[in-house]
Amino acid sequence: MARPQTVDEYIDGFTGPGRELLEQLRAMAHEAVPEASEAIKWGYPAWVHPSGTILFMVSGHARHASVAFTPSTREGFDAQLAGFATGKGTVKLPYGQPVPGDLLRRMIAFRVREHEDDGVLWM
């Protein structure tokens, strides 16, 4: 199967809880940063600042979705992420559990500010 060229194609590759969560994350991204454009970067949906810098990405997996931010964004929310598995810049969101919408919106806002105010680029 060919790699997806659009976010629609990427999400269409999922069913059930995976697709539902990816659609929720997409809607949240559009609400939080309406000026960002969608793109496929390294095979995954990404939201790109008008300057061309990636703000964050999402990916779907067998049992969870991940949201990838810069490490500095993820580190800025360590205390609030105590109940989640995290990586260098990622947060795992298990399927079938409530999406931490308020937390993700704050993380997105932080990421936009760190790029616009501090010039933090993508990894």
C-alpha positions as YAML, in Angstrom:
chain: A
units: angstrom
residues:
- id: 1
  name: MET
  ca: [0.00, 0.00, 0.00]
- id: 2
  name: ALA
  ca: [1.26, 3.48, -0.89]
- id: 3
  name: ARG
  ca: [2.19, 5.92, 1.83]
- id: 4
  name: PRO
  ca: [-0.55, 8.47, 2.50]
- id: 5
  name: GLN
  ca: [-0.17, 11.81, 0.77]
- id: 6
  name: THR
  ca: [-2.81, 13.65, 2.80]
- id: 7
  name: VAL
  ca: [-4.08, 13.62, 6.37]
- id: 8
  name: ASP
  ca: [-7.41, 12.30, 5.06]
- id: 9
  name: GLU
  ca: [-5.63, 9.32, 3.48]
- id: 10
  name: TYR
  ca: [-3.68, 8.71, 6.70]
- id: 11
  name: ILE
  ca: [-6.80, 8.69, 8.88]
- id: 12
  name: ASP
  ca: [-8.66, 6.56, 6.32]
- id: 13
  name: GLY
  ca: [-6.10, 3.83, 7.06]
- id: 14
  name: PHE
  ca: [-7.56, 3.38, 10.56]
- id: 15
  name: THR
  ca: [-10.85, 2.01, 11.87]
- id: 16
  name: GLY
  ca: [-12.61, 1.91, 15.21]
- id: 17
  name: PRO
  ca: [-11.05, 3.61, 18.24]
- id: 18
  name: GLY
  ca: [-7.86, 4.49, 16.35]
- id: 19
  name: ARG
  ca: [-9.71, 6.41, 13.68]
- id: 20
  name: GLU
  ca: [-11.95, 8.06, 16.27]
- id: 21
  name: LEU
  ca: [-8.99, 9.30, 18.31]
- id: 22
  name: LEU
  ca: [-7.10, 10.56, 15.27]
- id: 23
  name: GLU
  ca: [-10.20, 12.47, 14.15]
- id: 24
  name: GLN
  ca: [-10.52, 14.00, 17.64]
- id: 25
  name: LEU
  ca: [-6.88, 15.07, 17.60]
- id: 26
  name: ARG
  ca: [-7.30, 16.57, 14.13]
- id: 27
  name: ALA
  ca: [-10.35, 18.57, 15.21]
- id: 28
  name: MET
  ca: [-8.52, 19.76, 18.31]
- id: 29
  name: ALA
  ca: [-5.54, 20.85, 16.22]
- id: 30
  name: HIS
  ca: [-7.74, 22.89, 13.88]
- id: 31
  name: GLU
  ca: [-9.45, 24.52, 16.86]
- id: 32
  name: ALA
  ca: [-6.19, 25.27, 18.69]
- id: 33
  name: VAL
  ca: [-4.16, 26.55, 15.72]
- id: 34
  name: PRO
  ca: [-6.49, 27.41, 12.84]
- id: 35
  name: GLU
  ca: [-3.67, 29.25, 11.05]
- id: 36
  name: ALA
  ca: [-1.56, 26.07, 10.82]
- id: 37
  name: SER
  ca: [-1.69, 23.96, 7.70]
- id: 38
  name: GLU
  ca: [-1.86, 20.18, 7.58]
- id: 39
  name: ALA
  ca: [0.86, 18.18, 5.88]
- id: 40
  name: ILE
  ca: [2.27, 14.69, 5.83]
- id: 41
  name: LYS
  ca: [5.83, 14.73, 7.21]
- id: 42
  name: TRP
  ca: [7.84, 11.50, 7.46]
- id: 43
  name: GLY
  ca: [4.62, 9.63, 6.76]
- id: 44
  name: TYR
  ca: [2.60, 11.22, 9.59]
- id: 45
  name: PRO
  ca: [0.08, 14.07, 9.93]
- id: 46
  name: ALA
  ca: [1.76, 17.30, 10.98]
- id: 47
  name: TRP
  ca: [0.55, 20.81, 11.70]
- id: 48
  name: VAL
  ca: [2.81, 23.43, 10.21]
- id: 49
  name: HIS
  ca: [3.12, 27.06, 11.29]
- id: 50
  name: PRO
  ca: [2.71, 29.64, 8.50]
- id: 51
  name: SER
  ca: [6.49, 30.18, 8.77]
- id: 52
  name: GLY
  ca: [7.01, 26.59, 7.61]
- id: 53
  name: THR
  ca: [8.06, 25.10, 10.97]
- id: 54
  name: ILE
  ca: [6.37, 21.93, 12.19]
- id: 55
  name: LEU
  ca: [4.45, 22.59, 15.40]
- id: 56
  name: PHE
  ca: [3.46, 19.01, 16.24]
- id: 57
  name: MET
  ca: [2.64, 15.66, 14.67]
- id: 58
  name: VAL
  ca: [0.31, 12.75, 15.40]
- id: 59
  name: SER
  ca: [0.61, 9.08, 14.64]
- id: 60
  name: GLY
  ca: [-1.62, 6.06, 15.05]
- id: 61
  name: HIS
  ca: [-0.40, 2.69, 16.30]
- id: 62
  name: ALA
  ca: [-1.92, -0.69, 17.26]
- id: 63
  name: ARG
  ca: [-3.06, 0.31, 20.76]
- id: 64
  name: HIS
  ca: [-2.47, 4.05, 21.00]
- id: 65
  name: ALA
  ca: [-1.96, 7.31, 19.18]
- id: 66
  name: SER
  ca: [1.00, 9.56, 19.84]
- id: 67
  name: VAL
  ca: [1.29, 13.30, 19.74]
- id: 68
  name: ALA
  ca: [4.83, 14.51, 19.07]
- id: 69
  name: PHE
  ca: [5.99, 17.92, 20.21]
- id: 70
  name: THR
  ca: [9.47, 19.32, 20.67]
- id: 71
  name: PRO
  ca: [11.22, 17.86, 23.72]
- id: 72
  name: SER
  ca: [11.05, 21.30, 25.38]
- id: 73
  name: THR
  ca: [7.27, 21.37, 25.04]
- id: 74
  name: ARG
  ca: [6.87, 17.88, 26.47]
- id: 75
  name: GLU
  ca: [9.28, 18.68, 29.33]
- id: 76
  name: GLY
  ca: [7.29, 21.81, 30.17]
- id: 77
  name: PHE
  ca: [4.34, 19.59, 31.09]
- id: 78
  name: ASP
  ca: [6.09, 16.72, 32.88]
- id: 79
  name: ALA
  ca: [4.04, 17.10, 36.08]
- id: 80
  name: GLN
  ca: [0.72, 17.01, 34.21]
- id: 81
  name: LEU
  ca: [1.85, 14.04, 32.09]
- id: 82
  name: ALA
  ca: [2.62, 11.78, 35.06]
- id: 83
  name: GLY
  ca: [-0.22, 9.39, 34.13]
- id: 84
  name: PHE
  ca: [0.90, 8.99, 30.50]
- id: 85
  name: ALA
  ca: [3.70, 7.13, 28.80]
- id: 86
  name: THR
  ca: [6.00, 9.69, 27.22]
- id: 87
  name: GLY
  ca: [9.09, 9.76, 25.06]
- id: 88
  name: LYS
  ca: [11.61, 12.42, 24.10]
- id: 89
  name: GLY
  ca: [8.86, 14.68, 22.77]
- id: 90
  name: THR
  ca: [5.89, 12.34, 22.58]
- id: 91
  name: VAL
  ca: [2.78, 11.57, 24.59]
- id: 92
  name: LYS
  ca: [1.02, 8.21, 24.14]
- id: 93
  name: LEU
  ca: [-2.77, 8.30, 24.20]
- id: 94
  name: PRO
  ca: [-4.24, 4.80, 24.65]
- id: 95
  name: TYR
  ca: [-7.32, 4.02, 22.59]
- id: 96
  name: GLY
  ca: [-10.55, 3.84, 24.57]
- id: 97
  name: GLN
  ca: [-9.48, 6.38, 27.21]
- id: 98
  name: PRO
  ca: [-10.60, 10.01, 27.43]
- id: 99
  name: VAL
  ca: [-8.49, 12.48, 25.48]
- id: 100
  name: PRO
  ca: [-6.83, 15.03, 27.80]
- id: 101
  name: GLY
  ca: [-8.13, 17.89, 25.68]
- id: 102
  name: ASP
  ca: [-7.35, 20.77, 28.02]
- id: 103
  name: LEU
  ca: [-3.81, 19.54, 28.56]
- id: 104
  name: LEU
  ca: [-3.17, 19.05, 24.83]
- id: 105
  name: ARG
  ca: [-4.57, 22.50, 24.03]
- id: 106
  name: ARG
  ca: [-2.19, 24.02, 26.60]
- id: 107
  name: MET
  ca: [0.70, 22.06, 25.12]
- id: 108
  name: ILE
  ca: [-0.18, 23.26, 21.61]
- id: 109
  name: ALA
  ca: [-0.38, 26.87, 22.81]
- id: 110
  name: PHE
  ca: [3.00, 26.46, 24.54]
- id: 111
  name: ARG
  ca: [4.50, 25.06, 21.33]
- id: 112
  name: VAL
  ca: [3.18, 27.95, 19.24]
- id: 113
  name: ARG
  ca: [4.56, 30.48, 21.74]
- id: 114
  name: GLU
  ca: [7.96, 28.78, 21.96]
- id: 115
  name: HIS
  ca: [8.22, 28.95, 18.17]
- id: 116
  name: GLU
  ca: [6.89, 32.48, 17.69]
- id: 117
  name: ASP
  ca: [8.50, 34.09, 20.75]
- id: 118
  name: ASP
  ca: [11.66, 32.04, 21.25]
- id: 119
  name: GLY
  ca: [12.36, 30.81, 17.71]
- id: 120
  name: VAL
  ca: [12.30, 27.12, 18.67]
- id: 121
  name: LEU
  ca: [12.28, 25.13, 15.46]
- id: 122
  name: TRP
  ca: [11.33, 21.49, 14.94]
- id: 123
  name: MET
  ca: [13.82, 19.07, 16.43]
...
